[in-house]
């Protein structure tokens, strides 16, 4: 994955901080703490959301899907070209497929997902040349914060079960 330049790294970290805020809100609601922000061009936030499958009784209510739905409604088109998605965890295969269908140009994520990652860790959806659209992908932006939030969330859940 290419390394971002200093100005783009600062911008990426600023938008990832918004995604981390969404993840924190999800955790407070008892959802897995994953947040996402979709940005048009260089700085217009089209939508932001956190995971909500429990609250919405919807297995597809991942942060990425909610953001794509909201942005599509906002711009009046399912194609979200010239956008960047910031998400705290590497997207799963479902979300990776949705990014391809939406024609998102760039994905920036925090922590890798070695068990279910759909972009680089387990699968390469939208990163290989198999599908009709490929994304630019950059991982590791504020990864430590993203991973720490997930680890603490699941640690707390395990303590409650004991």
N, C-alpha and C. Protein backbone atom coordinates (compact mmCIF):
# COMPACT_ATOMS: atom_id res chain seq x y z
N UNK A 1 0.84 -1.17 0.00
CA UNK A 1 0.00 0.00 0.00
C UNK A 1 0.89 1.24 0.00
N UNK A 2 0.56 2.25 -0.80
CA UNK A 2 1.39 3.44 -0.84
C UNK A 2 1.25 4.26 0.44
N UNK A 3 2.32 4.90 0.83
CA UNK A 3 2.28 5.76 2.00
C UNK A 3 1.74 7.13 1.60
N UNK A 4 0.90 7.71 2.44
CA UNK A 4 0.33 9.02 2.16
C UNK A 4 1.38 10.10 2.40
N UNK A 5 1.25 11.19 1.65
CA UNK A 5 2.13 12.33 1.88
C UNK A 5 1.68 13.04 3.14
N UNK A 6 2.51 13.94 3.66
CA UNK A 6 2.21 14.61 4.93
C UNK A 6 0.86 15.33 4.93
N UNK A 7 0.55 16.19 3.92
CA UNK A 7 -0.76 16.86 3.96
C UNK A 7 -1.92 15.89 3.87
N UNK A 8 -1.80 14.86 3.01
CA UNK A 8 -2.91 13.92 2.89
C UNK A 8 -3.00 13.03 4.13
N UNK A 9 -1.86 12.74 4.78
CA UNK A 9 -1.90 11.96 6.01
C UNK A 9 -2.63 12.74 7.11
N UNK A 10 -2.36 14.02 7.21
CA UNK A 10 -3.06 14.84 8.21
C UNK A 10 -4.55 14.86 7.93
N UNK A 11 -4.94 14.99 6.66
CA UNK A 11 -6.36 14.98 6.30
C UNK A 11 -6.96 13.61 6.61
N UNK A 12 -6.25 12.54 6.24
CA UNK A 12 -6.74 11.19 6.52
C UNK A 12 -6.93 10.97 8.02
N UNK A 13 -5.99 11.42 8.82
CA UNK A 13 -6.11 11.26 10.28
C UNK A 13 -7.28 12.07 10.83
N UNK A 14 -7.54 13.25 10.28
CA UNK A 14 -8.66 14.07 10.75
C UNK A 14 -10.00 13.37 10.46
N UNK A 15 -10.14 12.82 9.26
CA UNK A 15 -11.40 12.12 8.95
C UNK A 15 -11.50 10.79 9.69
N UNK A 16 -10.37 10.14 9.91
CA UNK A 16 -10.40 8.90 10.69
C UNK A 16 -10.79 9.20 12.14
N UNK A 17 -10.40 10.36 12.65
CA UNK A 17 -10.82 10.75 14.01
C UNK A 17 -12.34 10.85 14.08
N UNK A 18 -12.97 11.36 13.03
CA UNK A 18 -14.44 11.40 12.99
C UNK A 18 -15.02 9.99 13.00
N UNK A 19 -14.40 9.09 12.25
CA UNK A 19 -14.86 7.70 12.23
C UNK A 19 -14.69 7.06 13.61
N UNK A 20 -13.60 7.37 14.29
CA UNK A 20 -13.40 6.85 15.65
C UNK A 20 -14.47 7.37 16.60
N UNK A 21 -14.90 8.63 16.43
CA UNK A 21 -16.00 9.17 17.24
C UNK A 21 -17.28 8.37 17.01
N UNK A 22 -17.55 8.03 15.76
CA UNK A 22 -18.73 7.21 15.44
C UNK A 22 -18.60 5.82 16.09
N UNK A 23 -17.40 5.27 16.07
CA UNK A 23 -17.17 3.95 16.68
C UNK A 23 -17.43 4.02 18.19
N UNK A 24 -16.98 5.08 18.83
CA UNK A 24 -17.22 5.24 20.28
C UNK A 24 -18.71 5.30 20.58
N UNK A 25 -19.46 6.01 19.75
CA UNK A 25 -20.91 6.09 19.95
C UNK A 25 -21.55 4.71 19.78
N UNK A 26 -21.07 3.95 18.81
CA UNK A 26 -21.58 2.58 18.63
C UNK A 26 -21.32 1.73 19.87
N UNK A 27 -20.12 1.84 20.41
CA UNK A 27 -19.78 1.07 21.61
C UNK A 27 -20.70 1.43 22.77
N UNK A 28 -20.99 2.72 22.93
CA UNK A 28 -21.90 3.14 24.01
C UNK A 28 -23.29 2.55 23.85
N UNK A 29 -23.68 2.27 22.62
CA UNK A 29 -24.99 1.65 22.35
C UNK A 29 -24.93 0.13 22.42
N UNK A 30 -23.75 -0.43 22.71
CA UNK A 30 -23.61 -1.87 22.80
C UNK A 30 -23.31 -2.55 21.48
N UNK A 31 -23.03 -1.76 20.45
CA UNK A 31 -22.68 -2.29 19.13
C UNK A 31 -21.16 -2.45 19.05
N UNK A 32 -20.70 -3.30 18.15
CA UNK A 32 -19.27 -3.42 17.90
C UNK A 32 -18.77 -2.05 17.44
N UNK A 33 -17.72 -1.53 18.05
CA UNK A 33 -17.28 -0.16 17.78
C UNK A 33 -16.53 0.00 16.45
N UNK A 34 -17.31 0.19 15.42
CA UNK A 34 -16.77 0.49 14.10
C UNK A 34 -17.50 1.72 13.59
N UNK A 35 -16.73 2.67 13.09
CA UNK A 35 -17.31 3.90 12.56
C UNK A 35 -16.80 4.16 11.16
N UNK A 36 -17.60 4.89 10.39
CA UNK A 36 -17.24 5.20 9.00
C UNK A 36 -17.67 6.62 8.65
N UNK A 37 -16.90 7.22 7.74
CA UNK A 37 -17.18 8.56 7.23
C UNK A 37 -16.90 8.53 5.73
N UNK A 38 -17.84 9.05 4.93
CA UNK A 38 -17.63 9.14 3.49
C UNK A 38 -17.44 10.60 3.11
N UNK A 39 -16.35 10.86 2.39
CA UNK A 39 -15.96 12.22 2.04
C UNK A 39 -15.92 12.36 0.52
N UNK A 40 -16.53 13.41 0.01
CA UNK A 40 -16.48 13.72 -1.42
C UNK A 40 -15.33 14.68 -1.67
N UNK A 41 -14.65 14.50 -2.78
CA UNK A 41 -13.52 15.37 -3.08
C UNK A 41 -12.50 15.31 -1.96
N UNK A 42 -12.05 16.45 -1.52
CA UNK A 42 -11.04 16.49 -0.46
C UNK A 42 -11.61 16.71 0.93
N UNK A 43 -12.83 17.29 1.05
CA UNK A 43 -13.23 17.63 2.41
C UNK A 43 -14.73 17.73 2.68
N UNK A 44 -15.61 17.33 1.79
CA UNK A 44 -17.04 17.41 2.06
C UNK A 44 -17.54 16.09 2.64
N UNK A 45 -17.91 16.11 3.92
CA UNK A 45 -18.45 14.90 4.54
C UNK A 45 -19.87 14.69 4.03
N UNK A 46 -20.07 13.58 3.33
CA UNK A 46 -21.40 13.25 2.81
C UNK A 46 -22.24 12.51 3.85
N UNK A 47 -21.59 11.66 4.65
CA UNK A 47 -22.32 10.87 5.64
C UNK A 47 -21.33 10.28 6.63
N UNK A 48 -21.82 10.01 7.82
CA UNK A 48 -21.03 9.30 8.83
C UNK A 48 -21.97 8.48 9.68
N UNK A 49 -21.47 7.34 10.15
CA UNK A 49 -22.32 6.42 10.93
C UNK A 49 -21.44 5.44 11.66
N UNK A 50 -22.05 4.81 12.64
CA UNK A 50 -21.41 3.71 13.36
C UNK A 50 -22.23 2.45 13.17
N UNK A 51 -21.63 1.33 13.50
CA UNK A 51 -22.31 0.03 13.40
C UNK A 51 -23.65 0.07 14.13
N UNK A 52 -24.67 -0.54 13.53
CA UNK A 52 -26.00 -0.58 14.15
C UNK A 52 -26.81 -1.83 13.85
N UNK A 53 -26.19 -2.99 13.62
CA UNK A 53 -27.01 -4.16 13.31
C UNK A 53 -27.92 -4.59 14.46
N UNK A 54 -27.49 -4.41 15.70
CA UNK A 54 -28.33 -4.82 16.84
C UNK A 54 -29.54 -3.90 16.94
N UNK A 55 -29.31 -2.60 16.95
CA UNK A 55 -30.40 -1.64 17.10
C UNK A 55 -31.38 -1.69 15.94
N UNK A 56 -30.87 -1.90 14.75
CA UNK A 56 -31.74 -1.90 13.57
C UNK A 56 -32.26 -3.29 13.21
N UNK A 57 -31.84 -4.32 13.96
CA UNK A 57 -32.25 -5.70 13.66
C UNK A 57 -31.95 -6.02 12.19
N UNK A 58 -30.73 -5.66 11.79
CA UNK A 58 -30.36 -5.76 10.38
C UNK A 58 -28.90 -6.20 10.27
N UNK A 59 -28.65 -7.41 9.79
CA UNK A 59 -27.27 -7.88 9.70
C UNK A 59 -26.42 -7.09 8.71
N UNK A 60 -27.06 -6.30 7.84
CA UNK A 60 -26.30 -5.49 6.89
C UNK A 60 -26.03 -4.08 7.39
N UNK A 61 -26.42 -3.75 8.60
CA UNK A 61 -26.28 -2.39 9.12
C UNK A 61 -24.88 -2.10 9.65
N UNK A 62 -23.89 -2.50 8.87
CA UNK A 62 -22.51 -2.14 9.20
C UNK A 62 -22.33 -0.65 8.93
N UNK A 63 -21.37 -0.05 9.60
CA UNK A 63 -21.13 1.39 9.45
C UNK A 63 -20.94 1.78 7.98
N UNK A 64 -20.19 0.97 7.24
CA UNK A 64 -19.92 1.28 5.84
C UNK A 64 -21.20 1.31 5.01
N UNK A 65 -22.06 0.32 5.22
CA UNK A 65 -23.31 0.23 4.46
C UNK A 65 -24.22 1.41 4.79
N UNK A 66 -24.33 1.74 6.08
CA UNK A 66 -25.17 2.87 6.48
C UNK A 66 -24.69 4.17 5.85
N UNK A 67 -23.38 4.35 5.79
CA UNK A 67 -22.82 5.56 5.20
C UNK A 67 -23.09 5.60 3.69
N UNK A 68 -22.91 4.48 3.01
CA UNK A 68 -23.19 4.45 1.57
C UNK A 68 -24.66 4.74 1.28
N UNK A 69 -25.55 4.16 2.08
CA UNK A 69 -26.99 4.42 1.89
C UNK A 69 -27.32 5.90 2.08
N UNK A 70 -26.82 6.47 3.17
CA UNK A 70 -27.11 7.88 3.46
C UNK A 70 -26.52 8.80 2.39
N UNK A 71 -25.31 8.53 1.96
CA UNK A 71 -24.68 9.37 0.94
C UNK A 71 -25.41 9.24 -0.39
N UNK A 72 -25.81 8.02 -0.75
CA UNK A 72 -26.56 7.84 -1.99
C UNK A 72 -27.85 8.64 -1.98
N UNK A 73 -28.56 8.64 -0.85
CA UNK A 73 -29.78 9.44 -0.73
C UNK A 73 -29.47 10.93 -0.83
N UNK A 74 -28.38 11.33 -0.21
CA UNK A 74 -28.02 12.76 -0.20
C UNK A 74 -27.69 13.27 -1.60
N UNK A 75 -26.92 12.49 -2.36
CA UNK A 75 -26.51 12.96 -3.69
C UNK A 75 -27.47 12.52 -4.79
N UNK A 76 -28.41 11.62 -4.46
CA UNK A 76 -29.38 11.18 -5.45
C UNK A 76 -28.80 10.23 -6.49
N UNK A 77 -27.81 9.42 -6.06
CA UNK A 77 -27.18 8.49 -6.99
C UNK A 77 -26.51 7.39 -6.17
N UNK A 78 -26.59 6.15 -6.68
CA UNK A 78 -25.90 5.06 -5.98
C UNK A 78 -24.42 5.04 -6.29
N UNK A 79 -24.03 5.71 -7.34
CA UNK A 79 -22.60 5.79 -7.67
C UNK A 79 -21.99 6.98 -6.94
N UNK A 80 -21.00 6.66 -6.17
CA UNK A 80 -20.36 7.66 -5.30
C UNK A 80 -18.91 7.86 -5.72
N UNK A 81 -18.73 8.15 -7.00
CA UNK A 81 -17.39 8.34 -7.56
C UNK A 81 -16.73 9.55 -6.91
N UNK A 82 -15.44 9.58 -6.93
CA UNK A 82 -14.63 10.65 -6.34
C UNK A 82 -14.90 10.81 -4.85
N UNK A 83 -15.10 9.68 -4.17
CA UNK A 83 -15.27 9.70 -2.72
C UNK A 83 -14.21 8.85 -2.06
N UNK A 84 -13.99 9.15 -0.80
CA UNK A 84 -13.09 8.35 0.05
C UNK A 84 -13.88 7.89 1.26
N UNK A 85 -13.81 6.60 1.54
CA UNK A 85 -14.44 6.06 2.75
C UNK A 85 -13.36 5.87 3.80
N UNK A 86 -13.60 6.42 4.98
CA UNK A 86 -12.75 6.22 6.14
C UNK A 86 -13.49 5.30 7.08
N UNK A 87 -12.87 4.21 7.48
CA UNK A 87 -13.52 3.26 8.38
C UNK A 87 -12.47 2.72 9.35
N UNK A 88 -12.89 2.49 10.58
CA UNK A 88 -11.95 2.14 11.64
C UNK A 88 -11.41 0.72 11.55
N UNK A 89 -12.11 -0.17 10.85
CA UNK A 89 -11.67 -1.55 10.68
C UNK A 89 -11.77 -1.93 9.21
N UNK A 90 -10.82 -2.70 8.75
CA UNK A 90 -10.86 -3.19 7.37
C UNK A 90 -12.24 -3.78 7.07
N UNK A 91 -12.88 -3.36 5.98
CA UNK A 91 -14.22 -3.85 5.67
C UNK A 91 -14.28 -5.35 5.44
N UNK A 92 -15.43 -5.93 5.78
CA UNK A 92 -15.70 -7.34 5.51
C UNK A 92 -16.01 -7.49 4.01
N UNK A 93 -16.23 -8.71 3.58
CA UNK A 93 -16.50 -8.98 2.16
C UNK A 93 -17.78 -8.28 1.71
N UNK A 94 -18.82 -8.29 2.53
CA UNK A 94 -20.08 -7.63 2.16
C UNK A 94 -19.84 -6.14 1.90
N UNK A 95 -19.16 -5.50 2.82
CA UNK A 95 -18.93 -4.07 2.69
C UNK A 95 -17.96 -3.76 1.55
N UNK A 96 -16.97 -4.61 1.36
CA UNK A 96 -16.04 -4.42 0.25
C UNK A 96 -16.79 -4.49 -1.08
N UNK A 97 -17.71 -5.44 -1.20
CA UNK A 97 -18.52 -5.53 -2.41
C UNK A 97 -19.37 -4.30 -2.63
N UNK A 98 -19.92 -3.77 -1.56
CA UNK A 98 -20.73 -2.55 -1.66
C UNK A 98 -19.88 -1.36 -2.11
N UNK A 99 -18.63 -1.31 -1.65
CA UNK A 99 -17.74 -0.22 -2.09
C UNK A 99 -17.47 -0.30 -3.58
N UNK A 100 -17.32 -1.51 -4.08
CA UNK A 100 -17.13 -1.70 -5.52
C UNK A 100 -18.38 -1.25 -6.27
N UNK A 101 -19.56 -1.69 -5.82
CA UNK A 101 -20.81 -1.34 -6.49
C UNK A 101 -21.05 0.17 -6.48
N UNK A 102 -20.64 0.85 -5.41
CA UNK A 102 -20.83 2.29 -5.28
C UNK A 102 -19.77 3.08 -6.04
N UNK A 103 -18.74 2.40 -6.51
CA UNK A 103 -17.64 3.04 -7.24
C UNK A 103 -16.86 4.03 -6.39
N UNK A 104 -16.74 3.71 -5.09
CA UNK A 104 -15.92 4.53 -4.20
C UNK A 104 -14.49 4.50 -4.75
N UNK A 105 -13.86 5.65 -4.79
CA UNK A 105 -12.53 5.75 -5.39
C UNK A 105 -11.44 5.25 -4.46
N UNK A 106 -11.58 5.58 -3.15
CA UNK A 106 -10.48 5.32 -2.22
C UNK A 106 -11.04 4.85 -0.88
N UNK A 107 -10.34 3.91 -0.28
CA UNK A 107 -10.67 3.41 1.05
C UNK A 107 -9.48 3.65 1.96
N UNK A 108 -9.75 4.23 3.12
CA UNK A 108 -8.74 4.39 4.16
C UNK A 108 -9.29 3.72 5.40
N UNK A 109 -8.56 2.73 5.92
CA UNK A 109 -9.06 2.06 7.12
C UNK A 109 -8.00 2.08 8.22
N UNK A 110 -8.48 1.82 9.43
CA UNK A 110 -7.59 1.80 10.59
C UNK A 110 -6.95 0.44 10.76
N UNK A 111 -7.58 -0.40 11.54
CA UNK A 111 -7.01 -1.70 11.89
C UNK A 111 -7.30 -2.76 10.82
N UNK A 112 -6.35 -3.65 10.61
CA UNK A 112 -6.55 -4.82 9.76
C UNK A 112 -7.52 -5.76 10.46
N UNK A 113 -8.21 -6.58 9.67
CA UNK A 113 -9.08 -7.62 10.23
C UNK A 113 -8.59 -8.97 9.72
N UNK A 114 -7.66 -9.61 10.47
CA UNK A 114 -7.07 -10.85 10.00
C UNK A 114 -8.04 -12.03 9.92
N UNK A 115 -9.21 -11.92 10.56
CA UNK A 115 -10.18 -13.02 10.53
C UNK A 115 -11.23 -12.88 9.44
N UNK A 116 -11.56 -11.65 9.05
CA UNK A 116 -12.65 -11.46 8.09
C UNK A 116 -12.43 -10.31 7.13
N UNK A 117 -11.22 -9.80 7.03
CA UNK A 117 -10.95 -8.65 6.18
C UNK A 117 -11.20 -8.92 4.71
N UNK A 118 -11.98 -8.08 4.08
CA UNK A 118 -12.35 -8.28 2.70
C UNK A 118 -11.49 -7.54 1.69
N UNK A 119 -10.56 -6.70 2.16
CA UNK A 119 -9.78 -5.90 1.23
C UNK A 119 -8.35 -6.39 1.06
N UNK A 120 -7.70 -6.77 2.17
CA UNK A 120 -6.31 -7.21 2.05
C UNK A 120 -5.99 -8.42 2.92
N UNK A 121 -6.61 -8.53 4.08
CA UNK A 121 -6.22 -9.56 5.04
C UNK A 121 -6.61 -10.97 4.62
N UNK A 122 -7.85 -11.17 4.22
CA UNK A 122 -8.33 -12.51 3.83
C UNK A 122 -8.70 -12.57 2.35
N UNK A 123 -9.28 -11.49 1.87
CA UNK A 123 -9.72 -11.41 0.48
C UNK A 123 -9.22 -10.09 -0.10
N UNK A 124 -9.30 -9.96 -1.40
CA UNK A 124 -8.85 -8.73 -2.05
C UNK A 124 -9.96 -8.16 -2.93
N UNK A 125 -11.16 -8.08 -2.39
CA UNK A 125 -12.30 -7.57 -3.14
C UNK A 125 -12.03 -6.11 -3.50
N UNK A 126 -12.09 -5.82 -4.77
CA UNK A 126 -11.89 -4.44 -5.22
C UNK A 126 -10.43 -4.02 -5.31
N UNK A 127 -9.54 -4.92 -4.95
CA UNK A 127 -8.11 -4.61 -5.00
C UNK A 127 -7.41 -5.37 -6.11
N UNK A 128 -7.99 -6.50 -6.49
CA UNK A 128 -7.44 -7.25 -7.62
C UNK A 128 -8.18 -6.78 -8.87
N UNK A 129 -7.83 -7.22 -9.99
CA UNK A 129 -8.48 -6.78 -11.21
C UNK A 129 -9.59 -7.72 -11.67
N UNK A 130 -10.18 -8.46 -10.74
CA UNK A 130 -11.22 -9.42 -11.09
C UNK A 130 -12.55 -8.72 -11.36
N UNK A 131 -12.87 -7.71 -10.58
CA UNK A 131 -14.16 -7.02 -10.72
C UNK A 131 -14.04 -5.81 -11.64
N UNK A 132 -15.19 -5.18 -11.91
CA UNK A 132 -15.24 -4.08 -12.86
C UNK A 132 -14.75 -2.74 -12.28
N UNK A 133 -14.42 -2.70 -11.01
CA UNK A 133 -13.96 -1.46 -10.38
C UNK A 133 -12.91 -1.82 -9.34
N UNK A 134 -11.87 -1.04 -9.26
CA UNK A 134 -10.87 -1.22 -8.21
C UNK A 134 -10.77 0.06 -7.40
N UNK A 135 -10.39 -0.12 -6.16
CA UNK A 135 -10.25 1.01 -5.24
C UNK A 135 -8.78 1.21 -4.89
N UNK A 136 -8.44 2.44 -4.59
CA UNK A 136 -7.17 2.71 -3.94
C UNK A 136 -7.39 2.37 -2.47
N UNK A 137 -6.47 1.66 -1.87
CA UNK A 137 -6.65 1.23 -0.48
C UNK A 137 -5.43 1.61 0.34
N UNK A 138 -5.70 2.20 1.49
CA UNK A 138 -4.63 2.52 2.42
C UNK A 138 -5.08 2.10 3.82
N UNK A 139 -4.33 1.23 4.44
CA UNK A 139 -4.65 0.77 5.78
C UNK A 139 -3.68 1.32 6.80
N UNK A 140 -4.04 1.18 8.05
CA UNK A 140 -3.14 1.54 9.14
C UNK A 140 -3.26 2.95 9.65
N UNK A 141 -4.23 3.73 9.19
CA UNK A 141 -4.38 5.11 9.66
C UNK A 141 -5.08 5.08 11.02
N UNK A 142 -4.39 5.55 12.03
CA UNK A 142 -4.87 5.50 13.43
C UNK A 142 -5.26 4.07 13.82
N UNK A 143 -4.48 3.13 13.32
CA UNK A 143 -4.76 1.71 13.57
C UNK A 143 -4.69 1.35 15.04
N UNK A 144 -3.74 1.89 15.77
CA UNK A 144 -3.60 1.54 17.19
C UNK A 144 -4.85 1.93 17.97
N UNK A 145 -5.38 3.11 17.70
CA UNK A 145 -6.59 3.57 18.39
C UNK A 145 -7.78 2.70 18.03
N UNK A 146 -7.90 2.37 16.75
CA UNK A 146 -9.01 1.53 16.30
C UNK A 146 -8.94 0.15 16.93
N UNK A 147 -7.76 -0.45 16.89
CA UNK A 147 -7.59 -1.80 17.45
C UNK A 147 -7.82 -1.80 18.96
N UNK A 148 -7.33 -0.79 19.64
CA UNK A 148 -7.49 -0.72 21.10
C UNK A 148 -8.96 -0.64 21.49
N UNK A 149 -9.72 0.14 20.74
CA UNK A 149 -11.15 0.28 21.03
C UNK A 149 -11.86 -1.07 20.86
N UNK A 150 -11.55 -1.78 19.80
CA UNK A 150 -12.16 -3.10 19.57
C UNK A 150 -11.75 -4.10 20.65
N UNK A 151 -10.46 -4.12 20.99
CA UNK A 151 -9.98 -5.05 22.02
C UNK A 151 -10.66 -4.78 23.35
N UNK A 152 -10.78 -3.52 23.73
CA UNK A 152 -11.41 -3.19 25.01
C UNK A 152 -12.90 -3.57 24.99
N UNK A 153 -13.58 -3.33 23.89
CA UNK A 153 -14.99 -3.66 23.77
C UNK A 153 -15.21 -5.16 24.00
N UNK A 154 -14.41 -6.00 23.31
CA UNK A 154 -14.59 -7.44 23.45
C UNK A 154 -14.08 -7.95 24.80
N UNK A 155 -13.06 -7.33 25.36
CA UNK A 155 -12.58 -7.69 26.71
C UNK A 155 -13.69 -7.44 27.72
N UNK A 156 -14.36 -6.30 27.62
CA UNK A 156 -15.46 -5.97 28.54
C UNK A 156 -16.62 -6.95 28.38
N UNK A 157 -16.91 -7.35 27.17
CA UNK A 157 -18.00 -8.31 26.94
C UNK A 157 -17.67 -9.67 27.55
N UNK A 158 -16.41 -10.08 27.44
CA UNK A 158 -16.01 -11.36 28.03
C UNK A 158 -16.11 -11.30 29.57
N UNK A 159 -15.73 -10.17 30.15
CA UNK A 159 -15.83 -10.01 31.62
C UNK A 159 -17.27 -10.11 32.08
N UNK A 160 -18.21 -9.57 31.31
CA UNK A 160 -19.62 -9.61 31.69
C UNK A 160 -20.17 -11.03 31.69
N UNK A 161 -19.63 -11.89 30.81
CA UNK A 161 -20.10 -13.27 30.72
C UNK A 161 -19.64 -14.12 31.87
N UNK A 162 -18.53 -13.75 32.49
CA UNK A 162 -17.95 -14.57 33.57
C UNK A 162 -18.71 -14.39 34.84
